[in-house]
Each structure stands twice: as structure tokens, then as C-alpha cells.
Amino acid sequence: MHVAGELPDTLPHLACAVPAVHVLSVLLHVQILASDGVWDVMDPREAANRVMDVISAGGTAEEAARQLVHDTVMLSECSPGGDTDNTTALVLVFE
């Protein structure tokens, strides 16, 4: 018997639960949580710079996340063998 949402033990692991954590020193306190689709295309410093550009210009965390995903998709589509699958980002701004 299985409860809705419960996966049987016989299924292979579908996702990696080990996060890649990078700490960058910046003036504003921002946290970026993103899928490997973002990190496969750009390094943490570049992602932070893109997010900070939006926030510094008066944009919201949502706008920064949308811009980061947009930029990631554009970069991925322009790269050889680019794949835009699994491109998700969440930006948190701590004041």
C-alpha cells in the first residue's frame, strides 16, 4: 500500500540531494537557489553579478530570478549542444 506522493524503495534515485554551495562576498545579502540548468551554464560569480545588476537598478527578487533564467536560457541556446532543460531560479534578498 502506498500513500499518494510516496515512492517505493525499488525506484532509483531521481535527483541528487547534495547541494553545490558557493559563498561570495557581496554588499547586498542575496541568496540564489537554482537548478543545475543555471549552474551548468554560468558560474556563481556571473550569476551573482547578473542578479545584483537587477537588484541595484531597483528590481525585485522576482525580476532578478526571471532575468537570471532568461539569461541562462539564452546562453544555453547559443552554446554547442545547449540544453534549456531544468532551468529554475529563486532569488532571496535579505535587507
Short mmCIF file of N, CA and C in Angstrom, two decimals:
data_model
loop_
_atom_site.label_atom_id
_atom_site.label_comp_id
_atom_site.label_asym_id
_atom_site.label_seq_id
_atom_site.Cartn_x
_atom_site.Cartn_y
_atom_site.Cartn_z
N MET A 1 0.84 -1.18 0.00
CA MET A 1 0.00 0.00 0.00
C MET A 1 0.89 1.24 0.00
N HIS A 2 0.58 2.20 -0.87
CA HIS A 2 1.36 3.43 -0.97
C HIS A 2 0.46 4.64 -0.78
N VAL A 3 0.92 5.57 0.00
CA VAL A 3 0.22 6.84 0.18
C VAL A 3 0.59 7.73 -1.00
N ALA A 4 -0.33 8.58 -1.44
CA ALA A 4 -0.05 9.48 -2.57
C ALA A 4 1.22 10.27 -2.30
N GLY A 5 2.11 10.27 -3.26
CA GLY A 5 3.35 11.00 -3.12
C GLY A 5 4.50 10.17 -2.57
N GLU A 6 4.19 9.02 -2.07
CA GLU A 6 5.24 8.14 -1.53
C GLU A 6 5.83 7.31 -2.67
N LEU A 7 7.14 7.25 -2.76
CA LEU A 7 7.80 6.46 -3.80
C LEU A 7 8.25 5.13 -3.22
N PRO A 8 8.04 4.05 -3.95
CA PRO A 8 8.52 2.76 -3.46
C PRO A 8 10.04 2.73 -3.40
N ASP A 9 10.59 1.95 -2.48
CA ASP A 9 12.03 1.86 -2.30
C ASP A 9 12.74 1.27 -3.50
N THR A 10 12.02 0.61 -4.39
CA THR A 10 12.64 -0.03 -5.54
C THR A 10 12.96 0.93 -6.67
N LEU A 11 12.43 2.16 -6.63
CA LEU A 11 12.72 3.14 -7.67
C LEU A 11 14.12 3.71 -7.49
N PRO A 12 14.81 3.98 -8.59
CA PRO A 12 16.14 4.59 -8.47
C PRO A 12 15.99 6.03 -7.98
N HIS A 13 17.06 6.57 -7.44
CA HIS A 13 17.03 7.97 -7.01
C HIS A 13 16.93 8.85 -8.24
N LEU A 14 15.97 9.75 -8.24
CA LEU A 14 15.70 10.58 -9.41
C LEU A 14 16.39 11.93 -9.36
N ALA A 15 16.88 12.31 -8.19
CA ALA A 15 17.53 13.61 -8.05
C ALA A 15 18.66 13.50 -7.04
N CYS A 16 19.65 14.34 -7.23
CA CYS A 16 20.78 14.39 -6.30
C CYS A 16 20.41 15.33 -5.15
N ALA A 17 20.58 14.86 -3.94
CA ALA A 17 20.22 15.67 -2.77
C ALA A 17 21.42 16.42 -2.20
N VAL A 18 22.56 16.34 -2.86
CA VAL A 18 23.75 17.01 -2.37
C VAL A 18 23.88 18.36 -3.07
N PRO A 19 23.70 19.47 -2.33
CA PRO A 19 23.75 20.78 -2.97
C PRO A 19 25.17 21.22 -3.27
N ALA A 20 25.31 22.05 -4.28
CA ALA A 20 26.58 22.72 -4.56
C ALA A 20 26.45 24.10 -3.93
N VAL A 21 27.28 24.40 -2.95
CA VAL A 21 27.18 25.66 -2.22
C VAL A 21 28.39 26.52 -2.52
N HIS A 22 28.15 27.77 -2.89
CA HIS A 22 29.21 28.73 -3.15
C HIS A 22 28.89 29.99 -2.36
N VAL A 23 29.83 30.48 -1.61
CA VAL A 23 29.62 31.70 -0.83
C VAL A 23 30.48 32.80 -1.43
N LEU A 24 29.82 33.87 -1.86
CA LEU A 24 30.51 35.01 -2.45
C LEU A 24 30.26 36.21 -1.56
N SER A 25 31.24 37.03 -1.38
CA SER A 25 31.09 38.23 -0.56
C SER A 25 30.58 39.37 -1.44
N VAL A 26 29.41 39.88 -1.10
CA VAL A 26 28.82 40.99 -1.83
C VAL A 26 28.25 42.00 -0.83
N LEU A 27 27.97 43.22 -1.29
CA LEU A 27 27.46 44.25 -0.41
C LEU A 27 26.03 43.98 0.04
N LEU A 28 25.17 43.59 -0.88
CA LEU A 28 23.80 43.24 -0.54
C LEU A 28 23.75 41.75 -0.22
N HIS A 29 22.87 41.38 0.67
CA HIS A 29 22.76 39.98 1.04
C HIS A 29 21.71 39.32 0.15
N VAL A 30 22.19 38.50 -0.76
CA VAL A 30 21.33 37.84 -1.73
C VAL A 30 21.65 36.35 -1.72
N GLN A 31 20.61 35.54 -1.82
CA GLN A 31 20.82 34.10 -1.94
C GLN A 31 20.16 33.65 -3.24
N ILE A 32 20.90 32.86 -4.01
CA ILE A 32 20.37 32.31 -5.26
C ILE A 32 20.26 30.80 -5.09
N LEU A 33 19.06 30.30 -5.24
CA LEU A 33 18.82 28.86 -5.25
C LEU A 33 18.43 28.52 -6.68
N ALA A 34 19.20 27.68 -7.33
CA ALA A 34 18.93 27.41 -8.74
C ALA A 34 19.22 25.96 -9.08
N SER A 35 18.58 25.50 -10.13
CA SER A 35 18.81 24.14 -10.61
C SER A 35 20.13 24.06 -11.36
N ASP A 36 20.52 22.83 -11.65
CA ASP A 36 21.79 22.63 -12.36
C ASP A 36 21.76 23.25 -13.76
N GLY A 37 20.57 23.49 -14.29
CA GLY A 37 20.48 24.15 -15.59
C GLY A 37 21.12 25.52 -15.59
N VAL A 38 21.05 26.20 -14.45
CA VAL A 38 21.71 27.51 -14.32
C VAL A 38 23.20 27.31 -14.13
N TRP A 39 23.57 26.45 -13.19
CA TRP A 39 24.99 26.29 -12.82
C TRP A 39 25.80 25.59 -13.92
N ASP A 40 25.14 24.86 -14.81
CA ASP A 40 25.86 24.26 -15.93
C ASP A 40 26.25 25.30 -16.97
N VAL A 41 25.55 26.44 -16.97
CA VAL A 41 25.77 27.47 -17.99
C VAL A 41 26.64 28.62 -17.49
N MET A 42 26.49 28.98 -16.22
CA MET A 42 27.28 30.10 -15.70
C MET A 42 27.79 29.79 -14.30
N ASP A 43 28.92 30.40 -13.98
CA ASP A 43 29.50 30.17 -12.65
C ASP A 43 28.80 31.06 -11.63
N PRO A 44 28.97 30.76 -10.34
CA PRO A 44 28.27 31.51 -9.29
C PRO A 44 28.55 33.01 -9.31
N ARG A 45 29.76 33.40 -9.62
CA ARG A 45 30.10 34.84 -9.65
C ARG A 45 29.28 35.55 -10.74
N GLU A 46 29.21 34.94 -11.92
CA GLU A 46 28.45 35.55 -13.01
C GLU A 46 26.97 35.63 -12.66
N ALA A 47 26.42 34.57 -12.07
CA ALA A 47 25.01 34.59 -11.67
C ALA A 47 24.76 35.68 -10.64
N ALA A 48 25.65 35.80 -9.66
CA ALA A 48 25.51 36.83 -8.62
C ALA A 48 25.58 38.22 -9.23
N ASN A 49 26.49 38.43 -10.16
CA ASN A 49 26.61 39.73 -10.82
C ASN A 49 25.34 40.09 -11.59
N ARG A 50 24.77 39.13 -12.28
CA ARG A 50 23.55 39.38 -13.04
C ARG A 50 22.39 39.71 -12.11
N VAL A 51 22.29 38.98 -11.00
CA VAL A 51 21.24 39.24 -10.02
C VAL A 51 21.44 40.61 -9.39
N MET A 52 22.67 40.93 -9.01
CA MET A 52 22.96 42.21 -8.37
C MET A 52 22.68 43.38 -9.32
N ASP A 53 22.91 43.20 -10.62
CA ASP A 53 22.60 44.25 -11.59
C ASP A 53 21.11 44.61 -11.54
N VAL A 54 20.26 43.60 -11.47
CA VAL A 54 18.81 43.84 -11.43
C VAL A 54 18.41 44.49 -10.10
N ILE A 55 18.92 43.94 -8.99
CA ILE A 55 18.57 44.46 -7.66
C ILE A 55 19.07 45.90 -7.50
N SER A 56 20.29 46.17 -7.93
CA SER A 56 20.88 47.51 -7.80
C SER A 56 20.13 48.55 -8.63
N ALA A 57 19.49 48.10 -9.72
CA ALA A 57 18.72 49.01 -10.57
C ALA A 57 17.30 49.19 -10.05
N GLY A 58 17.02 48.65 -8.86
CA GLY A 58 15.70 48.82 -8.26
C GLY A 58 14.73 47.68 -8.53
N GLY A 59 15.23 46.62 -9.16
CA GLY A 59 14.37 45.47 -9.45
C GLY A 59 14.09 44.63 -8.22
N THR A 60 13.09 43.80 -8.33
CA THR A 60 12.70 42.92 -7.23
C THR A 60 13.44 41.59 -7.33
N ALA A 61 13.33 40.80 -6.28
CA ALA A 61 13.93 39.46 -6.29
C ALA A 61 13.30 38.62 -7.40
N GLU A 62 11.99 38.76 -7.61
CA GLU A 62 11.32 38.01 -8.68
C GLU A 62 11.86 38.42 -10.05
N GLU A 63 12.03 39.71 -10.26
CA GLU A 63 12.58 40.18 -11.54
C GLU A 63 14.00 39.68 -11.74
N ALA A 64 14.78 39.64 -10.68
CA ALA A 64 16.16 39.15 -10.79
C ALA A 64 16.18 37.67 -11.14
N ALA A 65 15.29 36.89 -10.53
CA ALA A 65 15.22 35.45 -10.83
C ALA A 65 14.78 35.23 -12.27
N ARG A 66 13.78 35.98 -12.70
CA ARG A 66 13.31 35.85 -14.10
C ARG A 66 14.42 36.22 -15.09
N GLN A 67 15.15 37.27 -14.79
CA GLN A 67 16.24 37.69 -15.67
C GLN A 67 17.35 36.64 -15.69
N LEU A 68 17.66 36.07 -14.54
CA LEU A 68 18.69 35.04 -14.47
C LEU A 68 18.29 33.83 -15.31
N VAL A 69 17.05 33.40 -15.20
CA VAL A 69 16.58 32.26 -16.00
C VAL A 69 16.61 32.61 -17.49
N HIS A 70 16.15 33.80 -17.83
CA HIS A 70 16.17 34.25 -19.23
C HIS A 70 17.60 34.25 -19.78
N ASP A 71 18.52 34.84 -19.03
CA ASP A 71 19.92 34.88 -19.46
C ASP A 71 20.50 33.48 -19.61
N THR A 72 20.15 32.61 -18.68
CA THR A 72 20.64 31.23 -18.73
C THR A 72 20.15 30.52 -19.98
N VAL A 73 18.88 30.67 -20.28
CA VAL A 73 18.31 30.03 -21.48
C VAL A 73 18.96 30.58 -22.74
N MET A 74 19.15 31.88 -22.80
CA MET A 74 19.79 32.49 -23.98
C MET A 74 21.22 31.97 -24.15
N LEU A 75 21.98 31.91 -23.05
CA LEU A 75 23.35 31.41 -23.13
C LEU A 75 23.38 29.94 -23.52
N SER A 76 22.45 29.17 -22.97
CA SER A 76 22.42 27.74 -23.26
C SER A 76 22.07 27.48 -24.72
N GLU A 77 21.11 28.23 -25.24
CA GLU A 77 20.71 28.04 -26.64
C GLU A 77 21.82 28.41 -27.61
N CYS A 78 22.70 29.31 -27.20
CA CYS A 78 23.79 29.75 -28.07
C CYS A 78 25.03 28.87 -27.96
N SER A 79 25.05 27.97 -26.99
CA SER A 79 26.23 27.13 -26.81
C SER A 79 26.06 25.82 -27.56
N PRO A 80 27.18 25.22 -28.01
CA PRO A 80 27.10 23.94 -28.72
C PRO A 80 26.48 22.88 -27.81
N GLY A 81 25.47 22.21 -28.30
CA GLY A 81 24.81 21.17 -27.50
C GLY A 81 24.04 21.72 -26.33
N GLY A 82 23.67 23.00 -26.41
CA GLY A 82 22.96 23.65 -25.31
C GLY A 82 21.63 22.99 -25.01
N ASP A 83 21.30 22.95 -23.73
CA ASP A 83 20.07 22.32 -23.28
C ASP A 83 19.41 23.24 -22.27
N THR A 84 18.17 23.62 -22.50
CA THR A 84 17.49 24.55 -21.60
C THR A 84 16.61 23.82 -20.58
N ASP A 85 16.78 22.52 -20.47
CA ASP A 85 16.02 21.75 -19.51
C ASP A 85 16.48 22.07 -18.08
N ASN A 86 15.57 21.99 -17.14
CA ASN A 86 15.90 22.18 -15.71
C ASN A 86 16.51 23.54 -15.42
N THR A 87 15.90 24.58 -15.91
CA THR A 87 16.41 25.93 -15.66
C THR A 87 15.42 26.64 -14.74
N THR A 88 15.76 26.64 -13.45
CA THR A 88 14.90 27.23 -12.44
C THR A 88 15.75 28.04 -11.48
N ALA A 89 15.24 29.19 -11.03
CA ALA A 89 15.99 30.00 -10.07
C ALA A 89 15.04 30.68 -9.08
N LEU A 90 15.51 30.81 -7.88
CA LEU A 90 14.82 31.54 -6.82
C LEU A 90 15.83 32.50 -6.22
N VAL A 91 15.48 33.77 -6.13
CA VAL A 91 16.37 34.77 -5.57
C VAL A 91 15.74 35.30 -4.29
N LEU A 92 16.51 35.31 -3.22
CA LEU A 92 16.08 35.87 -1.94
C LEU A 92 16.96 37.06 -1.63
N VAL A 93 16.33 38.17 -1.24
CA VAL A 93 17.08 39.37 -0.87
C VAL A 93 16.82 39.64 0.60
N PHE A 94 17.89 39.70 1.39
CA PHE A 94 17.81 39.97 2.82
C PHE A 94 18.22 41.40 3.07
N GLU A 95 17.35 42.18 3.69
CA GLU A 95 17.64 43.58 3.97
C GLU A 95 18.15 43.76 5.38
#
